[in-house]
Short mmCIF file of C-alpha atoms and ligand atoms in Angstrom, two decimals:
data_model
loop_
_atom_site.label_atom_id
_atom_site.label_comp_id
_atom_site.label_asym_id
_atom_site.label_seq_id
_atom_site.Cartn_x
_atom_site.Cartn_y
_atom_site.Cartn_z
CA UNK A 1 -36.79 -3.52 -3.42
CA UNK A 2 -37.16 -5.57 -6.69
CA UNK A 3 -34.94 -7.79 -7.24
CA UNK A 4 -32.94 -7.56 -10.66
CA UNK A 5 -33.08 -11.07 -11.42
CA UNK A 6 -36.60 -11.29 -10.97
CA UNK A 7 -37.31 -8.06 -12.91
CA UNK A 8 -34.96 -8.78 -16.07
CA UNK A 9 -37.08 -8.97 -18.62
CA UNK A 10 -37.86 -4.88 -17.41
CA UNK A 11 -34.65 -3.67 -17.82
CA UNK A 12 -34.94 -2.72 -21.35
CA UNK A 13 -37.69 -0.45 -19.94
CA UNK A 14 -35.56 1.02 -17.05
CA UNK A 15 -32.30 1.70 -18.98
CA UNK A 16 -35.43 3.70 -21.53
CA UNK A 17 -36.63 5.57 -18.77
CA UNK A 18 -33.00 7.05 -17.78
CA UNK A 19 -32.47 7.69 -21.66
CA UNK A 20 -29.60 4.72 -21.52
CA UNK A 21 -28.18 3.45 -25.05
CA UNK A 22 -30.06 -0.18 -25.88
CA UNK A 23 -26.73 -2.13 -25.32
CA UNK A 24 -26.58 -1.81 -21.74
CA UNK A 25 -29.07 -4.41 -20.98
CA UNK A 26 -26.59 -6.70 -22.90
CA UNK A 27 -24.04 -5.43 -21.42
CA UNK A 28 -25.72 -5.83 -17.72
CA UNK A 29 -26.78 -9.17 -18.76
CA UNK A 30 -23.03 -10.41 -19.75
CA UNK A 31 -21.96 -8.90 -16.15
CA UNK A 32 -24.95 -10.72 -14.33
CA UNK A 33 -24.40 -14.27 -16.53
CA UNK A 34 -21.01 -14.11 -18.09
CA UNK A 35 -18.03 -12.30 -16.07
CA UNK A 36 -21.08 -13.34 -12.84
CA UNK A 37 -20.05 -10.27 -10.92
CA UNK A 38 -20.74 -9.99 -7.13
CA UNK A 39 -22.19 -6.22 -7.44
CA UNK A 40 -23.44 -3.54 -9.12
CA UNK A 41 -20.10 -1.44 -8.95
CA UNK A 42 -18.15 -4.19 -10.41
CA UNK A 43 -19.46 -3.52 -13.35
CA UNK A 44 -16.91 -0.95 -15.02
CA UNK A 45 -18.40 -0.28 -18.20
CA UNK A 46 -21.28 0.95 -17.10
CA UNK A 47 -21.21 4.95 -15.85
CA UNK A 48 -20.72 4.82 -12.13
CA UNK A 49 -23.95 7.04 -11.52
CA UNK A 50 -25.55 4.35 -13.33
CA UNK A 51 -24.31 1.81 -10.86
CA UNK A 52 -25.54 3.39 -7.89
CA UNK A 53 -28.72 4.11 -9.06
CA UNK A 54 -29.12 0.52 -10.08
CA UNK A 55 -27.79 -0.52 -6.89
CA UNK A 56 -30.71 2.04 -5.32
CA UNK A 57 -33.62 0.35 -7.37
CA UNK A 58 -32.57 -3.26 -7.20
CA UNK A 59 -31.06 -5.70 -5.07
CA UNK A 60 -28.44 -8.85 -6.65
CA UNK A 61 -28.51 -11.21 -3.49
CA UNK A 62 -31.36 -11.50 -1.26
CA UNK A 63 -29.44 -14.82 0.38
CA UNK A 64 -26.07 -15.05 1.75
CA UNK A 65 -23.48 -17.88 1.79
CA UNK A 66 -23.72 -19.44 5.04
CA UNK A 67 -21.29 -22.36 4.83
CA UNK A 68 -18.88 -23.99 1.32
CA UNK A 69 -17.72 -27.37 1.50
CA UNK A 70 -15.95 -29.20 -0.67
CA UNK A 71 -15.49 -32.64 -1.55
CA UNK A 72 -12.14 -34.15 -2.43
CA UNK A 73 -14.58 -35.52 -5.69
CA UNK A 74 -14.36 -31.87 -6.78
CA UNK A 75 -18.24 -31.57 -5.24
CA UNK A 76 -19.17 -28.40 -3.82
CA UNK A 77 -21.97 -28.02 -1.42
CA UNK A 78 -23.36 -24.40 -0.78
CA UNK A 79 -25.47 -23.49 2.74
CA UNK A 80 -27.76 -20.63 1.70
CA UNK A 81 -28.81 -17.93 4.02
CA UNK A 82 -32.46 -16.74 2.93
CA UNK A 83 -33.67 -12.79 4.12
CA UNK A 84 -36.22 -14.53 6.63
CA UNK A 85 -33.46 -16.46 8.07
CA UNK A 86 -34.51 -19.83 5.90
CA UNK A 87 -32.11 -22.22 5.00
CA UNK A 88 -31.41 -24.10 1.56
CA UNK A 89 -28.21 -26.36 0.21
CA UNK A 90 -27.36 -26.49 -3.38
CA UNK A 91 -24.52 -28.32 -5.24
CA UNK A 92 -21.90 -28.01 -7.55
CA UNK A 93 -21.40 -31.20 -9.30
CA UNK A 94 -17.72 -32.09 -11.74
CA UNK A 95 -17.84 -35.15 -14.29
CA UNK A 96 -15.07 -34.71 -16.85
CA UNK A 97 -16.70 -31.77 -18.74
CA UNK A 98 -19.85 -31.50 -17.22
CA UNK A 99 -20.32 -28.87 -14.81
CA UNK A 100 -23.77 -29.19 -13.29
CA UNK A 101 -25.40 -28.40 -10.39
CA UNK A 102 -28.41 -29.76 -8.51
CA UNK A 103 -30.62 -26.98 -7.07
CA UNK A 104 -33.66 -26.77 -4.50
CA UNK A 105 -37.01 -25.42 -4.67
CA UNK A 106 -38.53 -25.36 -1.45
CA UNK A 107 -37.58 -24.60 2.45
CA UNK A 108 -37.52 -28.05 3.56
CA UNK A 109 -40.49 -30.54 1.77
CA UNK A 110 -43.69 -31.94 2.14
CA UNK A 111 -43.41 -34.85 0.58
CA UNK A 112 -42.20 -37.33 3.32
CA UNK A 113 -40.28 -39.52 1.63
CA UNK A 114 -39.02 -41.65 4.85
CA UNK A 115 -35.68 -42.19 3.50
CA UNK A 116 -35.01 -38.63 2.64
CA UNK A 117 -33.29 -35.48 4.74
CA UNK A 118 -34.77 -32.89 2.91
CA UNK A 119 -38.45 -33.53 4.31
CA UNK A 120 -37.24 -34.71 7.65
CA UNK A 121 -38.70 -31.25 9.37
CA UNK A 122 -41.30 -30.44 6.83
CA UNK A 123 -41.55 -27.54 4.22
CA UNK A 124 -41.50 -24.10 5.01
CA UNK A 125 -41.98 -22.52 2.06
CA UNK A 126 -41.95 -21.99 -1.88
CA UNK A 127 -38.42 -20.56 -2.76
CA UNK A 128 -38.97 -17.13 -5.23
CA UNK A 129 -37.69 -16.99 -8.86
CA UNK A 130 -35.03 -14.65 -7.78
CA UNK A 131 -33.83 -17.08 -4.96
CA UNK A 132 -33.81 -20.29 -7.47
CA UNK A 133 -32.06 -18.56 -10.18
CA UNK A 134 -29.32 -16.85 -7.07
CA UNK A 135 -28.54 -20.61 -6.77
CA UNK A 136 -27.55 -21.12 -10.45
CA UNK A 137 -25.00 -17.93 -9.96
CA UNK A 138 -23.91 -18.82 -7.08
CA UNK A 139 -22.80 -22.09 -8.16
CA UNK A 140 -21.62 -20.57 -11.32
CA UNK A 141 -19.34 -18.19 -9.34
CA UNK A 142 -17.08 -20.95 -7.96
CA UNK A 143 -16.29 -22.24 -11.69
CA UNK A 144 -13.35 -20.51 -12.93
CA UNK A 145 -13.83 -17.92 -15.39
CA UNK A 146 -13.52 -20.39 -18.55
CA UNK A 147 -15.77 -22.83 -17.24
CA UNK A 148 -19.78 -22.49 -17.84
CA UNK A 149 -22.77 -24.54 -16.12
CA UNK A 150 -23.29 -27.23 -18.66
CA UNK A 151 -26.58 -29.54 -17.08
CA UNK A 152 -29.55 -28.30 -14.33
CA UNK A 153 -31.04 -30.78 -12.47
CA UNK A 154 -34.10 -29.20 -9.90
CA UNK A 155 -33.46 -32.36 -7.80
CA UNK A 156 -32.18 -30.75 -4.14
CA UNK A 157 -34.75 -29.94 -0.77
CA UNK A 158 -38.16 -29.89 -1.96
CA UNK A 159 -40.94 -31.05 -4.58
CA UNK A 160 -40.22 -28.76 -7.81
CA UNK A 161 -44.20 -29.51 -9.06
CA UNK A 162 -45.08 -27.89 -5.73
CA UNK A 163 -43.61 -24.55 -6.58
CA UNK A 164 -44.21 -24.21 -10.20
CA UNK A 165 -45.26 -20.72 -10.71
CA UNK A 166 -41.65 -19.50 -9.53
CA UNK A 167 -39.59 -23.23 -11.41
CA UNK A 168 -40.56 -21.93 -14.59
CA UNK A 169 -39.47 -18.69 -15.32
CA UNK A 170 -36.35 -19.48 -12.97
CA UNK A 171 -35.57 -22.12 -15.82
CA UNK A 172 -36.86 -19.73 -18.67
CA UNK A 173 -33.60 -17.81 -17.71
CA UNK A 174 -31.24 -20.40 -17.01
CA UNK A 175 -32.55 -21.75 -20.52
CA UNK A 176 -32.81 -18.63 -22.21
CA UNK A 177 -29.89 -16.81 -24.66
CA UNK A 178 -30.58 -13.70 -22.73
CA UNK A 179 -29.58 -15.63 -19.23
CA UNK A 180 -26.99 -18.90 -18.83
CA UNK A 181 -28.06 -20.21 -22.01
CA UNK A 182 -28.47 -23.93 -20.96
CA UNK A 183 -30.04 -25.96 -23.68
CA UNK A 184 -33.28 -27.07 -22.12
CA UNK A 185 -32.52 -30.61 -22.74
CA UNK A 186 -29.66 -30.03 -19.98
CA UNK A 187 -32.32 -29.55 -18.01
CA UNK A 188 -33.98 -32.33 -15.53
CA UNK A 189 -36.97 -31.59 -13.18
CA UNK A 190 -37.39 -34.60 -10.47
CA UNK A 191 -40.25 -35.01 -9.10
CA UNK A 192 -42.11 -37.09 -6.49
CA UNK A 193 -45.01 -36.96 -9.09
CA UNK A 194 -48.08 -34.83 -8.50
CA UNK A 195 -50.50 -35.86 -11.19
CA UNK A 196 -52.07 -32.05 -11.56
CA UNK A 197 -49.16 -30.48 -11.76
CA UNK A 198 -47.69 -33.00 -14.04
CA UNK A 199 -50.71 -32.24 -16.34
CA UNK A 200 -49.77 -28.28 -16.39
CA UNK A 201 -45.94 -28.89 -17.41
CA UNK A 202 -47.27 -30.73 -20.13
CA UNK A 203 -49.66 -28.48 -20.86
CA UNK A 204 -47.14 -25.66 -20.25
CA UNK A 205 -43.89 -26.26 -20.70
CA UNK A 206 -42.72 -29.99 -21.90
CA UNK A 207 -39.06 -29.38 -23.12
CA UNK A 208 -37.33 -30.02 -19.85
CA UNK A 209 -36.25 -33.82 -18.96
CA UNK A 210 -38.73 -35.29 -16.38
CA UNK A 211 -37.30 -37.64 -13.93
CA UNK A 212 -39.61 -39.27 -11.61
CA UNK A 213 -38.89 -40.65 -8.11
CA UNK A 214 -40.57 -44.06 -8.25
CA UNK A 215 -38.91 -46.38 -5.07
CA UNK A 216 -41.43 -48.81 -5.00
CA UNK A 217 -43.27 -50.94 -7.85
CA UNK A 218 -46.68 -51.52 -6.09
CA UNK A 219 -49.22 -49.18 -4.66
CA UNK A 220 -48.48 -50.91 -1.13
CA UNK A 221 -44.81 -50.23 -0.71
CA UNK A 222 -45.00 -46.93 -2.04
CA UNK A 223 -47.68 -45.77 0.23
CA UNK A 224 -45.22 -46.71 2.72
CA UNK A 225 -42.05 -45.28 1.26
CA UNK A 226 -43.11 -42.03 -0.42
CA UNK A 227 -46.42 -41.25 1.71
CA UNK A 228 -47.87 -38.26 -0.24
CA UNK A 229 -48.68 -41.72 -2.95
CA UNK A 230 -51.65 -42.21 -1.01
CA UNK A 231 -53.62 -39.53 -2.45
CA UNK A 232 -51.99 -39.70 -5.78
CA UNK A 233 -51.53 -43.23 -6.46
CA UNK A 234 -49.04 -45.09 -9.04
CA UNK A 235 -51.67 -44.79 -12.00
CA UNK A 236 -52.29 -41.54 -12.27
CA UNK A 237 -48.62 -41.07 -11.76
CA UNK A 238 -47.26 -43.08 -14.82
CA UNK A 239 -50.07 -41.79 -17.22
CA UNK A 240 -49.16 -38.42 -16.50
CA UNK A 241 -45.30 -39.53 -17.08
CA UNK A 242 -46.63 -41.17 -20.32
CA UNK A 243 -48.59 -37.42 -21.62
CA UNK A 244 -45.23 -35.60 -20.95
CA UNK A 245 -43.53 -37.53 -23.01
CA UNK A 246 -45.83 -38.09 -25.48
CA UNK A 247 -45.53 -33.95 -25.50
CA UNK A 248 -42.10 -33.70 -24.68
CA UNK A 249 -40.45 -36.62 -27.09
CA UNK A 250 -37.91 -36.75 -24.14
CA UNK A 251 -37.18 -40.31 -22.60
CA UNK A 252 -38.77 -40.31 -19.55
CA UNK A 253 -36.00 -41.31 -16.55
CA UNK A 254 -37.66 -42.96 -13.34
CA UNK A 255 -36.04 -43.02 -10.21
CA UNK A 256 -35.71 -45.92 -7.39
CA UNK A 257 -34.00 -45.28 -4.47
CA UNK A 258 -33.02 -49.23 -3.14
CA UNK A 259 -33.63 -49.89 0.29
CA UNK A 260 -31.71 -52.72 1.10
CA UNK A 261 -34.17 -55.32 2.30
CA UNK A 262 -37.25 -53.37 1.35
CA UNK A 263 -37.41 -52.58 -1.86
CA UNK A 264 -34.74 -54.04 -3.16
CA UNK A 265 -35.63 -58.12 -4.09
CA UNK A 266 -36.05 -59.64 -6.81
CA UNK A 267 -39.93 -59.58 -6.51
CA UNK A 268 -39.47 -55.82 -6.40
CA UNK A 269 -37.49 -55.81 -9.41
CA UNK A 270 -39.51 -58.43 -11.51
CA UNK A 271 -42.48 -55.91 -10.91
CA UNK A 272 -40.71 -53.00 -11.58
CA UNK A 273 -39.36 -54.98 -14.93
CA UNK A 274 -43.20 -55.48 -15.66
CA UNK A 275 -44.41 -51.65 -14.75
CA UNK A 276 -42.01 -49.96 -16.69
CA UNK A 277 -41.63 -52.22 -19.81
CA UNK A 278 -42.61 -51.20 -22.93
CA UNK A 279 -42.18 -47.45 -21.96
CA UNK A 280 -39.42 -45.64 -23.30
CA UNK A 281 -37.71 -44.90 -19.94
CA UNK A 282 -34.75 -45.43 -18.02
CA UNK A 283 -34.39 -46.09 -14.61
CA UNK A 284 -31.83 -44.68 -13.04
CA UNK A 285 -31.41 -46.26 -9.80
CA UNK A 286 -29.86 -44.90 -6.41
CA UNK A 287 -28.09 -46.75 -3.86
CA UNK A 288 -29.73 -45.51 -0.27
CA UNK A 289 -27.23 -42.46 0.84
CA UNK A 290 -27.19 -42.73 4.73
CA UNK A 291 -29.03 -40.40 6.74
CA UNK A 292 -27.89 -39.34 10.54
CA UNK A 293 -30.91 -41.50 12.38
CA UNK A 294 -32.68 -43.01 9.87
CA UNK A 295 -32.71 -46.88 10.10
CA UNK A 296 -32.53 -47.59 6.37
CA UNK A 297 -29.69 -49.97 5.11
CA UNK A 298 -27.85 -49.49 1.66
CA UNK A 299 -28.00 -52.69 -0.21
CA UNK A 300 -24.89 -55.09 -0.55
CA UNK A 301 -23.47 -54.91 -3.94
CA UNK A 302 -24.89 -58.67 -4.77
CA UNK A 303 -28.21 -57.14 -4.02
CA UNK A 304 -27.55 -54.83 -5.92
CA UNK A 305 -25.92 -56.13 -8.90
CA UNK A 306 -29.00 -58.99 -9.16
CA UNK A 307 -31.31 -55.90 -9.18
CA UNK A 308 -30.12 -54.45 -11.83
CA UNK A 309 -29.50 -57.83 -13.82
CA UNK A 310 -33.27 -59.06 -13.54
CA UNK A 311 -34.46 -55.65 -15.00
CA UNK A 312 -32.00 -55.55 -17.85
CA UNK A 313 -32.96 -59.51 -18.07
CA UNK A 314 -36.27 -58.16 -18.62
CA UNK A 315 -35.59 -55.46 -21.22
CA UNK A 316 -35.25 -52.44 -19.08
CA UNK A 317 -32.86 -49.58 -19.44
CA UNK A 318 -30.66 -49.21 -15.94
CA UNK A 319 -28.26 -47.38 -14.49
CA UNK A 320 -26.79 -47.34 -10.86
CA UNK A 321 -26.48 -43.59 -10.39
CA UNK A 322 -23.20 -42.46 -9.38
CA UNK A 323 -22.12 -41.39 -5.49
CA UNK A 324 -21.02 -37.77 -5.38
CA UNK A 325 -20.61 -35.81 -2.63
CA UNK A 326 -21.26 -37.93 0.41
CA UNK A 327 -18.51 -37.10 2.17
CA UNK A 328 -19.79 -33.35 2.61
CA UNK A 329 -23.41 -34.61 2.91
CA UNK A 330 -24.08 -33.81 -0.85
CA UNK A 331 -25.31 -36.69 -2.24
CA UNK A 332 -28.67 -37.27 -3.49
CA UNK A 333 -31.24 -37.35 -0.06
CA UNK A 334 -28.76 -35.74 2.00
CA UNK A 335 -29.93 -32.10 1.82
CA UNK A 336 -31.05 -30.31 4.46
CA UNK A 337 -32.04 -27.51 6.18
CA UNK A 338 -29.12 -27.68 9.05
CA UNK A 339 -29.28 -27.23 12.61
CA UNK A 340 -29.14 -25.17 14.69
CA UNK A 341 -31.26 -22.78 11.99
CA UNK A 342 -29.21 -19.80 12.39
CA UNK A 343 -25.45 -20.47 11.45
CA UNK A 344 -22.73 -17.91 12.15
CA UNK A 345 -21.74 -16.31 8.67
CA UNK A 346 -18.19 -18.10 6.81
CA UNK A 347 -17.38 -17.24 3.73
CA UNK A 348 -15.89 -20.07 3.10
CA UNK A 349 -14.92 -23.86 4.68
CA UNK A 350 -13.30 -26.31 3.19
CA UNK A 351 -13.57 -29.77 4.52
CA UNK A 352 -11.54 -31.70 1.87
N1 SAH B 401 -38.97 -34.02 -4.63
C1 SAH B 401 -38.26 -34.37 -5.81
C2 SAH B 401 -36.84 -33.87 -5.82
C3 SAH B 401 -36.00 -34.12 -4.60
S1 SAH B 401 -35.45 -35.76 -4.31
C4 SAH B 401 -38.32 -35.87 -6.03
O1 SAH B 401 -38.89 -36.57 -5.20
O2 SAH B 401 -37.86 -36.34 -7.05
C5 SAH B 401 -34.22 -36.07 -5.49
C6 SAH B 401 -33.85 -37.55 -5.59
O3 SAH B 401 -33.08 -37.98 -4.45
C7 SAH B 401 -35.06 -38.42 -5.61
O4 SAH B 401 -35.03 -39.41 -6.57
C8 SAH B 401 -35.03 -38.98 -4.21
O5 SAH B 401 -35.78 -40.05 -4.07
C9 SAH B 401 -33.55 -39.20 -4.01
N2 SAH B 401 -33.22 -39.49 -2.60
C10 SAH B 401 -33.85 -39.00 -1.52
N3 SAH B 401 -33.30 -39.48 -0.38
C11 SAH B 401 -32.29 -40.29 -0.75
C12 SAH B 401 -31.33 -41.07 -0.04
N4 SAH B 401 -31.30 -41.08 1.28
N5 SAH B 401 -30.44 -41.79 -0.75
C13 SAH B 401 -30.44 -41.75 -2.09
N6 SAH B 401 -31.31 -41.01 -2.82
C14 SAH B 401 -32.23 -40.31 -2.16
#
């Protein structure tokens, strides 16, 4: 069965085909995006035949809500059930007025990052349009009916440059008048930075921020840090970054997870003051969130406070990114498929 958000830009035709007025694809659009119904029979202005046979032709959820937590930092964290029994986490994220929400892309990841949860079993597989864009409403549905999505960042499980034949016209809709409406510039795609692919989005599609997930200043450490580096190398990396902006106009943000004792000294940070300078970037970076049995240390806050001072010292736009979430396992890293694989179905949990 199709699946509706998948299939929206159709609808026009399908409402034609059962001799339907024009206005109910606006007015099915405002029940999908707006009032974010749960079903098809919600939906009260549309005729109730109408609602079955919609129901009959497409499908609104293909995943299921496995597990909600909540953080007493008004974070939400969402365990998604896929059809093939899959696993994702996405997350709800409050900041005065922002509303955003951090999303996934893939079953698990490739990438190895050492310090990261996400890859920690490998990747499974691409998530579909339909199953990114059921993570946006999802999320949506737990804001209260005033409140709206405000920012997108594709920075949950996965590599979002792996899977961009389904990224793009997920974020078409989230972007687009005729879906959430998010100004693209409320939109941030992290990646690990895979040269190709980081040619085709600025080929493609450059009006999204691009945030890339740097950790290490040298070729050496990173190699070590972020493996998948040692086919791609640093180079190719940051003259890719340097086309998408020069296509995009939008500051480029770079991301550095600090390792305490690794990556974290001022060598590192003299290096990374000397890599990045002159570009217009900022670097936003992250104070290691732990992860259950990995051996990595977060830095003290004098480590982390000379880190910072040595690249602003050295001209460089910084900032320490924010800790949400961690008590539910939401912060930045900690995403994961969970264990055991299958979990028994709750609609909701609240741990604060
Ligand atoms: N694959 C993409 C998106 C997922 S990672 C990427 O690499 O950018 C999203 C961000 O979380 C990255 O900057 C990543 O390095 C950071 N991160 C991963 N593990 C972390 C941890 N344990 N603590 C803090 N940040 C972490």
């Amino acid at each position: 069965m199709q699946h509706i958000l998948e299939s929206h830009t159709d609808l026009t035709a399908w409402f034609a085909e059962r001799k339907q007025p024009t206005f109910r694809t606006e007015q099915l659009r405002q029940w999908l995006f707006e009032t974010r119904a749960e079903q098809f029979d919600d939906m009260s202005n549309l005729p109730k035949e109408l609602r079955s046979e919609l129901a009959q032709s497409f499908q609104m959820w293909t995943s299921t809500t496995a597990k909600h937590c909540r953080a007493t930092d008004g974070t939400e964290k969402l365990l998604l059930q896929l059809a093939d029994g899959g696993q994702i986490e996405c997350v709800l994220l409050r900041d005065e007025a922002r509303r955003s929400i951090c999303i996934s892309s893939q079953v698990g990841c490739a990438m190895g990052c050492v310090f990261c949860a996400s890859g920690l079993d490998g990747v499974d597989r691409n998530l579909t349009t339909g199953e990114l864009i059921e993570q946006m409403l999802r999320l949506a549905r737990l804001l209260p009916q005033e409140e709206r999505l405000s920012h997108i960042v594709v920075m949950g499980m996965g590599e979002p440059l792996a899977n961009l034949d389904r990224l793009l016209p997920a974020l078409e809709l989230a972007s687009s008048e005729s879906g959430l409406g998010i100004s693209p510039r409320r939109i941030t795609i992290s990646t690990v930075g895979l040269p190709p692919a980081l040619r085709r989005l600025t080929e493609e599609c450059p009006k999204y921020n691009l945030a890339v997930s740097l950790h290490a200043p040298n070729d050496n450490l990173r190699n070590e840090l972020v493996p998948v580096n040692r086919k791609t190398g640093l180079t190719a990396i940051m003259s890719e970054a340097d086309r998408y902006f020069e296509a995009s106009g939008r500051r480029l943000t770079f991301e550095y997870v600090l390792l305490g004792g690794l990556n974290d000294l001022p060598e590192h940070a003299r290096e990374l003051a000397s890599l990045l300078r002159g570009r217009p970037a900022l670097l936003n970076a992250i104070p290691y969130n732990p992860v259950a049995g990995l051996p990595y240390k977060t830095p003290s806050h004098r480590a982390q406070k000379s880190f910072r001072e040595i690249l602003q010292n050295g001209g460089i736009n910084v900032q320490f990114r924010q800790r949400k979430g961690d008590e539910i396992n939401a912060a930045c890293g900690q995403l994961r498929r969970s264990t055991p694989r299958i979990v028994p179905l709750r609609t909701s949990e609240t741990t604060a």
